[in-house]
Amino acid sequence: MMKMPGPPSFNGLKKRIADHRAGTAGRVGGQYVRETYCLTREEARAKAREWFDTFPKAAYWTEVESWRQLDGDQIEFTMRRLPSAD
């Protein structure tokens, strides 16, 4: 009677994961381009509109990723988009 082989070694998979992590370690934020601003309310609206006009949502997945209101009518927000359209 033949003996069944044991489970495969995970050494190859471990190496691929380690290589991938080493290759992407320098890139912060993954595939998106992000910029954070701290502007007055009206300037923040104008800057967000500028991003949406320059990088249309349909092509670049442009969005206001996060925002918060600070003292003195200041808005801190992060805009996010893909680096290029396909």
Short mmCIF file of C-alpha atoms in Angstrom, two decimals, residues 5-81:
data_model
loop_
_atom_site.label_atom_id
_atom_site.label_comp_id
_atom_site.label_asym_id
_atom_site.label_seq_id
_atom_site.Cartn_x
_atom_site.Cartn_y
_atom_site.Cartn_z
CA PRO A 5 2.37 12.43 0.89
CA GLY A 6 2.18 15.07 3.61
CA PRO A 7 1.10 18.68 3.12
CA PRO A 8 3.30 20.87 0.93
CA SER A 9 5.95 23.13 2.41
CA PHE A 10 5.04 26.79 2.80
CA ASN A 11 8.61 28.01 2.29
CA GLY A 12 7.94 29.18 -1.27
CA LEU A 13 4.84 31.09 -0.24
CA LYS A 14 6.65 32.65 2.73
CA LYS A 15 9.44 33.81 0.41
CA ARG A 16 6.99 35.37 -2.08
CA ILE A 17 5.19 37.24 0.70
CA ALA A 18 8.48 38.51 2.16
CA ASP A 19 9.70 39.62 -1.30
CA HIS A 20 6.41 41.45 -1.97
CA ARG A 21 6.51 43.22 1.40
CA ALA A 22 10.14 44.24 0.85
CA GLY A 23 9.29 45.62 -2.59
CA THR A 24 6.37 47.72 -1.34
CA ALA A 25 7.90 48.85 1.96
CA GLY A 26 8.95 52.25 0.63
CA ARG A 27 5.56 53.09 -0.84
CA VAL A 28 3.20 54.72 1.63
CA GLY A 29 -0.50 54.66 0.82
CA GLY A 30 -0.55 51.93 -1.78
CA GLN A 31 -1.81 52.73 -5.26
CA TYR A 32 -3.41 56.10 -4.50
CA VAL A 33 -2.00 59.61 -4.64
CA ARG A 34 -2.94 61.48 -1.47
CA GLU A 35 -2.53 65.12 -0.47
CA THR A 36 -3.56 66.69 2.81
CA TYR A 37 -4.52 70.34 3.14
CA CYS A 38 -5.42 72.69 5.98
CA LEU A 39 -7.39 75.64 4.56
CA THR A 40 -10.25 77.94 5.40
CA ARG A 41 -13.70 76.62 4.54
CA GLU A 42 -13.98 78.52 1.24
CA GLU A 43 -10.41 77.70 0.18
CA ALA A 44 -11.03 74.02 1.01
CA ARG A 45 -14.12 73.96 -1.20
CA ALA A 46 -12.18 75.59 -4.03
CA LYS A 47 -9.27 73.12 -3.68
CA ALA A 48 -11.61 70.10 -3.66
CA ARG A 49 -13.43 71.46 -6.74
CA GLU A 50 -10.05 71.95 -8.45
CA TRP A 51 -9.17 68.29 -7.81
CA PHE A 52 -12.51 67.07 -9.15
CA ASP A 53 -12.17 69.27 -12.24
CA THR A 54 -8.57 68.23 -12.91
CA PHE A 55 -9.01 64.54 -12.03
CA PRO A 56 -12.60 63.46 -12.86
CA LYS A 57 -14.06 60.94 -10.43
CA ALA A 58 -15.01 58.49 -13.21
CA ALA A 59 -11.42 58.17 -14.44
CA TYR A 60 -9.35 58.72 -11.30
CA TRP A 61 -11.71 57.64 -8.47
CA THR A 62 -11.12 61.05 -6.92
CA GLU A 63 -12.64 61.56 -3.48
CA VAL A 64 -12.30 63.45 -0.23
CA GLU A 65 -10.86 60.64 1.85
CA SER A 66 -11.20 62.32 5.25
CA TRP A 67 -11.82 65.73 6.74
CA ARG A 68 -12.20 67.49 10.07
CA GLN A 69 -13.02 70.97 11.27
CA LEU A 70 -10.37 72.76 13.31
CA ASP A 71 -10.53 75.95 15.36
CA GLY A 72 -10.93 79.22 13.49
CA ASP A 73 -13.02 77.87 10.58
CA GLN A 74 -10.08 75.78 9.32
CA ILE A 75 -10.73 72.49 7.51
CA GLU A 76 -8.10 69.76 7.36
CA PHE A 77 -8.82 67.27 4.60
CA THR A 78 -7.14 64.60 2.50
CA MET A 79 -7.84 64.20 -1.21
CA ARG A 80 -7.23 60.83 -2.86
CA ARG A 81 -7.02 59.74 -6.51
#
